[in-house]
Short mmCIF file of N, CA and C and ligand atoms in Angstrom, two decimals:
data_model
loop_
_atom_site.label_atom_id
_atom_site.label_comp_id
_atom_site.label_asym_id
_atom_site.label_seq_id
_atom_site.Cartn_x
_atom_site.Cartn_y
_atom_site.Cartn_z
N MET A 5 22.50 37.85 21.68
CA MET A 5 22.33 36.61 20.98
C MET A 5 21.22 36.09 20.99
N THR A 6 20.52 35.29 20.21
CA THR A 6 19.08 35.48 19.99
C THR A 6 19.33 33.85 20.00
N ILE A 7 18.52 33.26 20.60
CA ILE A 7 18.27 30.72 20.36
C ILE A 7 16.96 30.97 20.55
N ALA A 8 16.40 30.64 19.22
CA ALA A 8 15.65 30.05 18.87
C ALA A 8 15.78 28.56 19.23
N ILE A 9 13.99 27.96 19.22
CA ILE A 9 13.53 26.78 19.19
C ILE A 9 12.39 26.79 18.25
N TYR A 10 13.26 25.44 17.80
CA TYR A 10 12.25 24.64 17.20
C TYR A 10 11.47 23.42 17.19
N PRO A 11 10.04 23.69 18.01
CA PRO A 11 9.30 22.37 18.89
C PRO A 11 8.55 21.21 17.68
N GLY A 12 8.68 20.20 17.75
CA GLY A 12 7.43 19.19 17.48
C GLY A 12 7.64 17.85 17.88
N SER A 13 7.23 17.18 17.54
CA SER A 13 6.37 15.58 17.88
C SER A 13 8.50 15.09 16.65
N PHE A 14 8.38 15.63 15.26
CA PHE A 14 8.60 14.98 14.65
C PHE A 14 8.81 12.92 14.84
N ASP A 15 7.50 12.84 13.85
CA ASP A 15 8.02 11.58 14.03
C ASP A 15 7.33 11.17 12.77
N PRO A 16 8.31 10.77 11.94
CA PRO A 16 10.09 11.31 11.80
C PRO A 16 10.39 12.15 11.47
N PHE A 17 11.53 12.63 11.50
CA PHE A 17 12.15 13.79 10.89
C PHE A 17 11.69 14.31 9.17
N THR A 18 10.93 14.45 8.82
CA THR A 18 11.07 14.67 7.17
C THR A 18 12.08 15.91 7.32
N ASN A 19 12.38 16.18 5.16
CA ASN A 19 13.44 16.86 4.45
C ASN A 19 12.32 18.43 5.37
N GLY A 20 11.29 18.52 4.85
CA GLY A 20 10.17 19.87 5.26
C GLY A 20 10.92 20.64 5.93
N HIS A 21 10.68 19.54 8.17
CA HIS A 21 11.44 19.98 8.75
C HIS A 21 12.60 20.38 9.00
N LEU A 22 13.48 19.13 8.56
CA LEU A 22 14.75 19.55 7.63
C LEU A 22 15.28 21.36 7.41
N ASP A 23 14.26 21.28 6.35
CA ASP A 23 14.19 23.13 5.24
C ASP A 23 14.08 23.89 5.93
N VAL A 24 13.00 23.80 7.10
CA VAL A 24 12.39 24.82 8.21
C VAL A 24 13.91 25.40 8.84
N ALA A 25 14.80 23.46 9.77
CA ALA A 25 15.50 24.44 10.26
C ALA A 25 17.01 24.70 9.83
N ARG A 26 17.31 24.03 8.70
CA ARG A 26 18.49 24.90 7.91
C ARG A 26 18.30 26.15 7.28
N ARG A 27 16.67 26.87 7.39
CA ARG A 27 16.63 28.22 6.93
C ARG A 27 16.63 28.95 8.45
N ALA A 28 16.14 28.68 9.58
CA ALA A 28 16.01 29.08 10.45
C ALA A 28 17.79 29.55 11.17
N SER A 29 18.27 28.24 11.08
CA SER A 29 19.52 28.88 11.72
C SER A 29 20.65 29.70 10.25
N ARG A 30 20.10 29.74 9.48
CA ARG A 30 20.62 31.34 9.15
C ARG A 30 20.33 32.97 9.73
N LEU A 31 19.01 32.25 10.66
CA LEU A 31 18.37 33.19 11.37
C LEU A 31 18.50 33.97 12.15
N PHE A 32 19.00 32.93 13.04
CA PHE A 32 19.70 33.15 15.21
C PHE A 32 20.89 32.07 14.64
N ASP A 33 21.53 32.74 16.13
CA ASP A 33 22.49 32.53 16.16
C ASP A 33 22.49 31.13 16.50
N LYS A 34 21.48 30.46 17.55
CA LYS A 34 21.78 29.64 18.02
C LYS A 34 20.17 28.61 17.94
N LEU A 35 20.38 27.66 16.93
CA LEU A 35 18.68 27.15 17.03
C LEU A 35 18.68 25.49 18.02
N ILE A 36 17.63 25.50 18.40
CA ILE A 36 17.36 24.07 19.96
C ILE A 36 16.50 23.62 19.09
N ILE A 37 15.93 22.34 18.29
CA ILE A 37 15.30 21.11 17.98
C ILE A 37 14.73 21.30 18.45
N GLY A 38 13.71 21.84 19.78
CA GLY A 38 13.18 21.19 20.83
C GLY A 38 12.60 19.42 20.49
N VAL A 39 12.07 18.30 20.99
CA VAL A 39 11.60 17.15 20.42
C VAL A 39 10.90 16.87 21.54
N TYR A 40 9.56 16.98 21.65
CA TYR A 40 8.70 17.11 22.67
C TYR A 40 8.16 15.85 22.88
N ALA A 41 8.15 15.32 24.22
CA ALA A 41 7.75 13.79 24.64
C ALA A 41 5.89 13.18 23.84
N THR A 42 5.05 14.40 23.83
CA THR A 42 4.17 14.17 22.96
C THR A 42 3.60 12.36 23.72
N PRO A 43 3.00 12.47 24.62
CA PRO A 43 2.46 11.55 25.77
C PRO A 43 0.48 11.43 24.98
N GLU A 44 0.16 12.33 24.28
CA GLU A 44 -1.62 12.08 23.99
C GLU A 44 -1.16 11.86 22.27
N LYS A 45 -0.32 11.48 21.94
CA LYS A 45 -0.22 11.48 20.76
C LYS A 45 0.34 9.65 20.75
N LYS A 46 -0.52 8.55 19.45
CA LYS A 46 0.23 7.63 19.48
C LYS A 46 1.21 8.03 18.30
N LEU A 47 2.33 7.93 18.79
CA LEU A 47 3.62 7.63 17.61
C LEU A 47 4.28 6.32 17.37
N MET A 48 5.09 6.19 16.12
CA MET A 48 5.79 5.41 15.72
C MET A 48 6.69 5.45 16.09
N PHE A 49 7.39 6.14 16.87
CA PHE A 49 9.12 6.25 17.47
C PHE A 49 8.82 6.72 18.73
N SER A 50 9.72 6.27 19.36
CA SER A 50 9.95 6.99 20.71
C SER A 50 11.08 7.60 20.55
N GLN A 51 10.72 9.14 21.71
CA GLN A 51 11.47 10.24 22.02
C GLN A 51 12.43 9.70 21.85
N ASP A 52 13.54 8.63 21.96
CA ASP A 52 15.21 8.95 21.32
C ASP A 52 15.14 8.45 20.37
N GLU A 53 14.41 7.80 19.51
CA GLU A 53 14.94 7.28 18.32
C GLU A 53 14.63 8.96 17.35
N ARG A 54 13.51 9.62 18.30
CA ARG A 54 13.72 10.47 17.02
C ARG A 54 14.18 11.37 17.08
N VAL A 55 14.84 11.58 18.85
CA VAL A 55 15.64 12.59 18.63
C VAL A 55 17.35 11.83 18.20
N ALA A 56 17.01 10.82 17.61
CA ALA A 56 18.54 10.54 17.22
C ALA A 56 18.47 10.95 15.56
N MET A 57 17.24 10.69 15.23
CA MET A 57 17.02 10.87 13.89
C MET A 57 17.10 12.43 13.40
N ALA A 58 17.15 13.11 13.92
CA ALA A 58 16.92 14.62 13.57
C ALA A 58 18.30 15.45 13.66
N ARG A 59 19.07 14.26 15.19
CA ARG A 59 20.41 15.10 15.41
C ARG A 59 21.36 14.20 14.20
N ALA A 60 20.98 13.16 13.36
CA ALA A 60 21.88 13.11 12.42
C ALA A 60 21.69 13.73 11.13
N ALA A 61 20.24 14.23 10.91
CA ALA A 61 19.82 14.89 10.01
C ALA A 61 20.84 16.05 10.49
N VAL A 62 20.41 16.67 11.03
CA VAL A 62 21.62 18.06 11.18
C VAL A 62 22.13 18.02 11.66
N ALA A 63 22.80 16.61 11.85
CA ALA A 63 24.77 16.85 12.45
C ALA A 63 25.52 17.70 10.89
N SER A 64 25.04 18.46 10.06
CA SER A 64 25.99 19.21 9.29
C SER A 64 25.77 20.84 9.36
N LEU A 65 24.63 21.07 10.78
CA LEU A 65 24.72 22.35 10.77
C LEU A 65 25.13 23.20 11.97
N LYS A 66 25.81 23.89 12.26
CA LYS A 66 27.07 23.73 13.54
C LYS A 66 26.28 24.39 14.56
N ASN A 67 24.65 25.65 14.20
CA ASN A 67 24.76 26.28 14.92
C ASN A 67 23.41 25.37 15.97
N VAL A 68 22.83 24.59 15.43
CA VAL A 68 22.10 24.13 15.77
C VAL A 68 21.79 22.24 16.42
N GLU A 69 20.94 22.76 17.69
CA GLU A 69 21.06 21.45 18.79
C GLU A 69 20.23 20.59 18.40
N VAL A 70 20.10 19.63 19.18
CA VAL A 70 18.12 18.37 18.92
C VAL A 70 18.50 17.79 20.73
N ARG A 71 17.82 18.78 21.70
CA ARG A 71 16.90 18.08 22.93
C ARG A 71 15.72 17.67 22.78
N PRO A 72 15.94 16.63 23.47
CA PRO A 72 14.45 16.35 23.97
C PRO A 72 13.59 17.08 25.13
N TYR A 73 12.46 17.00 24.85
CA TYR A 73 11.99 17.40 26.22
C TYR A 73 10.49 17.15 26.65
N SER A 74 9.82 17.67 28.05
CA SER A 74 8.52 17.25 27.89
C SER A 74 7.64 18.34 28.80
N GLY A 75 6.59 18.39 28.89
CA GLY A 75 5.79 19.88 29.65
C GLY A 75 5.65 20.89 28.60
N LEU A 76 5.81 22.19 28.86
CA LEU A 76 5.57 23.28 28.42
C LEU A 76 6.70 23.52 27.69
N THR A 77 6.20 23.98 26.73
CA THR A 77 7.36 24.82 24.96
C THR A 77 7.46 25.86 25.79
N THR A 78 7.20 26.06 26.53
CA THR A 78 7.45 28.07 26.85
C THR A 78 7.87 28.03 28.43
N GLU A 79 7.89 26.65 29.21
CA GLU A 79 8.91 26.22 30.13
C GLU A 79 10.86 25.67 29.80
N PHE A 80 10.21 25.47 28.50
CA PHE A 80 11.44 24.77 28.34
C PHE A 80 12.38 25.79 27.53
N ALA A 81 11.15 26.86 26.48
CA ALA A 81 12.05 27.76 26.58
C ALA A 81 12.38 28.85 27.16
N LYS A 82 11.94 28.95 28.65
CA LYS A 82 12.61 30.04 29.79
C LYS A 82 13.71 29.26 29.82
N GLU A 83 13.80 27.69 30.31
CA GLU A 83 15.15 27.35 30.81
C GLU A 83 16.46 27.28 30.37
N SER A 84 15.64 27.45 28.68
CA SER A 84 16.76 26.84 27.34
C SER A 84 17.91 29.17 27.28
N GLY A 85 17.04 29.83 27.87
CA GLY A 85 17.38 31.21 27.49
C GLY A 85 16.58 31.34 26.15
N VAL A 86 15.54 30.64 25.73
CA VAL A 86 15.09 30.86 24.12
C VAL A 86 14.68 31.84 23.70
N GLN A 87 14.72 32.83 23.04
CA GLN A 87 13.66 34.42 23.29
C GLN A 87 12.36 33.79 22.12
N VAL A 88 12.61 32.71 20.62
CA VAL A 88 11.94 32.85 19.76
C VAL A 88 11.38 31.82 19.63
N ILE A 89 10.26 30.77 19.55
CA ILE A 89 9.95 29.88 19.12
C ILE A 89 9.36 29.85 17.33
N VAL A 90 9.65 29.20 16.81
CA VAL A 90 9.68 28.93 15.18
C VAL A 90 9.14 28.04 14.56
N ARG A 91 8.34 27.86 13.47
CA ARG A 91 7.56 26.98 13.63
C ARG A 91 7.14 26.95 11.71
N GLY A 92 6.49 25.82 10.88
CA GLY A 92 6.74 25.62 10.14
C GLY A 92 5.56 25.92 9.23
N LEU A 93 4.65 26.69 8.61
CA LEU A 93 3.39 26.58 7.57
C LEU A 93 2.87 26.36 6.65
N ARG A 94 2.67 25.22 6.60
CA ARG A 94 2.21 24.76 4.80
C ARG A 94 0.16 25.22 4.44
N VAL A 95 0.67 25.15 3.59
CA VAL A 95 -0.67 26.32 3.19
C VAL A 95 -1.76 25.60 3.51
N SER A 96 -1.64 24.77 3.13
CA SER A 96 -3.61 23.90 3.43
C SER A 96 -3.42 23.60 4.60
N ALA A 97 -2.57 23.19 5.22
CA ALA A 97 -3.41 22.57 6.84
C ALA A 97 -2.76 23.26 7.90
N ASP A 98 -1.69 24.04 8.05
CA ASP A 98 -1.64 24.70 9.89
C ASP A 98 -2.09 25.97 10.47
N PHE A 99 -2.42 27.27 9.43
CA PHE A 99 -2.28 28.33 9.71
C PHE A 99 -3.04 28.65 11.06
N GLU A 100 -4.35 27.59 11.19
CA GLU A 100 -5.73 28.03 12.36
C GLU A 100 -5.09 27.24 13.36
N PHE A 101 -3.78 25.74 13.54
CA PHE A 101 -3.08 25.75 14.75
C PHE A 101 -2.31 26.56 15.23
N GLU A 102 -1.52 26.54 14.50
CA GLU A 102 -0.43 27.83 14.59
C GLU A 102 -1.05 28.85 15.31
N PHE A 103 -1.95 29.99 14.27
CA PHE A 103 -2.26 31.24 15.67
C PHE A 103 -2.41 30.72 16.80
N ASP A 104 -3.61 29.80 17.08
CA ASP A 104 -4.03 29.03 18.04
C ASP A 104 -3.00 29.61 19.58
N LEU A 105 -1.72 28.59 18.36
CA LEU A 105 -0.12 28.51 19.95
C LEU A 105 0.14 29.96 19.42
N ALA A 106 0.06 30.46 18.75
CA ALA A 106 1.06 31.79 19.43
C ALA A 106 0.36 32.73 19.68
N MET A 107 -1.60 32.12 20.03
CA MET A 107 -2.06 33.32 20.88
C MET A 107 -1.97 33.06 22.36
N MET A 108 -1.53 31.57 22.48
CA MET A 108 -1.22 30.94 23.52
C MET A 108 -0.88 31.02 24.12
N THR A 109 0.87 30.75 23.10
CA THR A 109 2.29 30.61 23.60
C THR A 109 2.45 33.02 24.22
N ALA A 110 1.78 33.35 23.59
CA ALA A 110 1.73 35.35 23.96
C ALA A 110 1.23 35.47 25.57
N LYS A 111 -0.02 33.92 25.66
CA LYS A 111 -0.86 34.28 27.00
C LYS A 111 0.39 33.97 27.82
N LEU A 112 1.13 32.58 27.52
CA LEU A 112 1.70 31.77 28.59
C LEU A 112 2.90 32.35 28.72
N SER A 113 3.66 32.86 27.58
CA SER A 113 4.78 34.19 28.06
C SER A 113 4.99 34.93 27.41
N PRO A 114 4.55 35.80 27.86
CA PRO A 114 5.38 37.65 27.02
C PRO A 114 5.84 37.90 26.04
N SER A 115 7.34 37.00 26.69
CA SER A 115 8.57 37.51 25.92
C SER A 115 9.01 36.88 25.15
N LEU A 116 7.81 35.61 25.39
CA LEU A 116 8.62 35.21 23.19
C LEU A 116 8.15 35.39 22.48
N GLU A 117 8.58 34.89 21.42
CA GLU A 117 7.72 35.88 19.99
C GLU A 117 7.58 34.30 19.17
N MET A 118 6.70 33.87 18.11
CA MET A 118 6.60 33.27 17.58
C MET A 118 6.90 33.53 15.88
N VAL A 119 8.01 32.63 15.59
CA VAL A 119 7.94 33.26 13.73
C VAL A 119 7.63 31.97 13.51
N CYS A 120 6.31 31.81 11.87
CA CYS A 120 5.80 30.58 11.33
C CYS A 120 7.09 31.59 10.05
N LEU A 121 7.85 29.73 9.40
CA LEU A 121 8.34 30.34 8.05
C LEU A 121 7.82 29.30 6.81
N MET A 122 7.02 30.25 6.18
CA MET A 122 6.54 29.00 5.43
C MET A 122 6.90 27.95 4.48
N ALA A 123 6.98 26.99 4.27
CA ALA A 123 6.92 25.96 4.18
C ALA A 123 7.20 26.21 3.09
N SER A 124 8.52 25.46 1.69
CA SER A 124 9.15 25.62 0.75
C SER A 124 7.72 24.85 0.01
N PRO A 125 7.96 25.24 -1.19
CA PRO A 125 6.98 24.69 -2.17
C PRO A 125 7.45 22.97 -2.48
N GLN A 126 8.08 22.98 -2.66
CA GLN A 126 8.34 21.44 -2.94
C GLN A 126 7.94 20.45 -1.81
N TYR A 127 7.42 21.14 -0.52
CA TYR A 127 7.17 20.45 1.33
C TYR A 127 5.76 20.46 1.04
N GLN A 128 5.00 21.35 0.71
CA GLN A 128 3.92 22.22 0.91
C GLN A 128 3.08 20.61 1.54
N PHE A 129 3.31 19.43 1.05
CA PHE A 129 1.87 18.27 0.67
C PHE A 129 3.03 17.39 1.70
N LEU A 130 3.69 17.84 2.34
CA LEU A 130 4.86 16.80 2.67
C LEU A 130 3.96 16.59 4.34
N SER A 131 4.20 15.34 5.29
CA SER A 131 3.76 15.66 6.11
C SER A 131 4.29 13.85 7.16
N SER A 132 4.55 14.41 8.24
CA SER A 132 4.78 12.74 8.65
C SER A 132 4.18 11.77 8.90
N SER A 133 2.77 12.60 8.96
CA SER A 133 0.94 11.31 9.28
C SER A 133 1.40 10.42 8.02
N LEU A 134 1.77 11.51 6.33
CA LEU A 134 0.87 10.75 4.96
C LEU A 134 2.35 10.19 5.31
N LEU A 135 3.66 10.46 5.25
CA LEU A 135 4.51 9.39 5.65
C LEU A 135 4.80 8.12 5.92
N LYS A 136 4.72 7.97 7.15
CA LYS A 136 4.65 6.91 7.72
C LYS A 136 3.38 5.84 6.78
N GLU A 137 2.31 6.76 6.63
CA GLU A 137 1.39 5.70 5.86
C GLU A 137 1.53 5.40 5.17
N VAL A 138 1.68 5.53 3.79
CA VAL A 138 3.09 5.59 2.24
C VAL A 138 3.86 4.61 2.71
N ALA A 139 5.20 5.36 4.25
CA ALA A 139 5.44 3.70 4.58
C ALA A 139 5.10 2.12 4.79
N ARG A 140 3.61 2.82 5.75
CA ARG A 140 3.29 1.19 6.58
C ARG A 140 2.55 0.75 5.24
N LEU A 141 2.35 0.97 3.46
CA LEU A 141 1.96 0.17 2.80
C LEU A 141 2.61 0.11 1.31
N GLY A 142 4.06 -0.49 1.82
CA GLY A 142 5.27 -0.30 0.96
C GLY A 142 5.90 0.52 0.35
N GLY A 143 5.15 1.65 -0.23
CA GLY A 143 5.78 2.67 -1.17
C GLY A 143 7.18 3.44 -0.44
N GLN A 144 7.67 4.27 -1.36
CA GLN A 144 8.83 4.71 -1.97
C GLN A 144 9.18 5.89 -1.27
N VAL A 145 9.38 6.78 0.34
CA VAL A 145 9.70 7.73 1.11
C VAL A 145 11.21 8.13 0.90
N ASP A 146 12.04 7.67 -0.26
CA ASP A 146 13.04 8.49 0.33
C ASP A 146 14.12 9.82 -0.55
N ASP A 147 12.93 9.98 -1.65
CA ASP A 147 12.97 12.03 -1.89
C ASP A 147 12.68 12.83 -0.73
N TRP A 148 11.29 12.27 0.33
CA TRP A 148 10.87 13.07 1.64
C TRP A 148 11.66 12.96 2.60
N VAL A 149 12.71 12.44 3.01
CA VAL A 149 13.20 12.37 4.67
C VAL A 149 14.84 11.73 4.15
N PRO A 150 15.72 12.08 4.81
CA PRO A 150 16.82 12.18 5.56
C PRO A 150 17.21 10.51 4.96
N PRO A 151 18.66 10.22 5.34
CA PRO A 151 18.72 8.55 4.78
C PRO A 151 19.12 7.86 6.39
N ALA A 152 18.96 8.23 7.31
CA ALA A 152 19.07 7.60 8.41
C ALA A 152 16.55 7.38 8.42
N VAL A 153 16.36 8.38 8.26
CA VAL A 153 15.27 8.04 8.74
C VAL A 153 14.36 7.04 7.88
N ALA A 154 15.02 7.17 6.36
CA ALA A 154 14.41 6.19 5.36
C ALA A 154 15.05 4.66 5.45
N ARG A 155 15.97 4.79 6.87
CA ARG A 155 16.19 3.37 7.11
C ARG A 155 15.51 3.02 8.06
N ALA A 156 15.45 4.42 9.24
CA ALA A 156 14.71 3.69 10.14
C ALA A 156 13.13 3.18 9.66
N LEU A 157 12.58 4.16 8.78
CA LEU A 157 10.96 3.48 8.57
C LEU A 157 10.85 2.61 8.04
N LYS A 158 11.77 1.86 7.10
CA LYS A 158 12.29 0.88 6.65
C LYS A 158 11.92 -0.48 7.63
N LYS A 159 12.60 -0.45 9.00
CA LYS A 159 12.96 -1.14 9.66
C LYS A 159 11.77 -1.08 10.27
N LYS A 160 11.00 -0.35 10.64
CA LYS A 160 9.76 -0.08 11.77
C LYS A 160 8.62 -0.56 11.13
N VAL A 161 8.73 -0.58 9.60
CA VAL A 161 7.01 -1.19 8.93
C VAL A 161 7.82 -2.53 8.30
N GLY A 162 9.19 -3.80 8.30
CA GLY A 162 9.17 -4.09 8.53
C GLY A 162 9.69 -4.57 6.31
N THR A 163 9.63 -3.56 5.80
CA THR A 163 10.48 -3.16 4.24
C THR A 163 11.64 -3.52 4.20
N LYS A 164 11.75 -3.65 2.63
CA LYS A 164 12.70 -3.33 2.11
C LYS A 164 13.84 -1.88 1.97
P1 ADP B 1349 3.46 18.60 15.95
O1 ADP B 1349 3.12 17.48 16.51
O2 ADP B 1349 4.27 20.08 17.05
O3 ADP B 1349 2.50 19.95 15.08
P2 ADP B 1349 5.33 18.01 13.77
O4 ADP B 1349 6.48 16.81 14.27
O5 ADP B 1349 4.30 17.65 12.64
O6 ADP B 1349 5.36 18.78 15.31
O7 ADP B 1349 5.85 19.73 13.50
C1 ADP B 1349 6.94 19.78 13.84
C2 ADP B 1349 6.33 21.68 13.01
O8 ADP B 1349 7.52 21.89 11.55
C3 ADP B 1349 5.12 22.45 13.05
O9 ADP B 1349 5.37 24.32 13.09
C4 ADP B 1349 4.44 21.86 11.54
O10 ADP B 1349 3.37 22.91 11.01
C5 ADP B 1349 5.84 21.71 10.99
N1 ADP B 1349 5.94 20.89 9.51
C6 ADP B 1349 5.37 19.94 9.22
N2 ADP B 1349 6.07 19.58 7.95
C7 ADP B 1349 5.77 20.60 7.29
C8 ADP B 1349 6.22 20.91 6.45
N3 ADP B 1349 6.28 20.03 5.17
N4 ADP B 1349 7.43 21.98 5.55
C9 ADP B 1349 7.71 22.64 6.62
N5 ADP B 1349 7.39 22.86 7.56
C10 ADP B 1349 6.46 21.38 7.98
#
């Protein structure tokens, strides 16, 4: 049985994240979406809120589970019996960071493999930070996030 983890801040969970989770769930027996505490970043949503939004988004994916964690992803992976780390790769932004992450992961935990899924064309330019900016300025974000996230974003920034 191959268990994979898809770790991230997910502040908030977008349709791009959902697309990666859905595709990864077809590749592995079980997928854990690991919602990192991310103490070093100033985030819009608490860890509990991020977990709840991710859970609502993947509710129909039977082999996907959402779990909060803190500390090293490699340690959380080891405790959870995970063999593979999944990450998403957008054409413009992600390669160098994800490459460094893969090298560090290999150093910290040589038995863990990192698998990057290319972002689908329609989500290449979608990022949580851009979405938050648009939402703060009163723009529509409904096309880019699951319904529960759209509601939570509107509530957070105080728009209808
Ligand atoms: P982190 O804080 O770890 O970068 P994010 O929540 O921003 O967490 O992203 C988690 C993972 O999802 C990363 O691998 C990131 O590259 C990937 N990702 C982010 N947005 C998209 C998208 N639109 N399509 C595919 N993958 C994405």
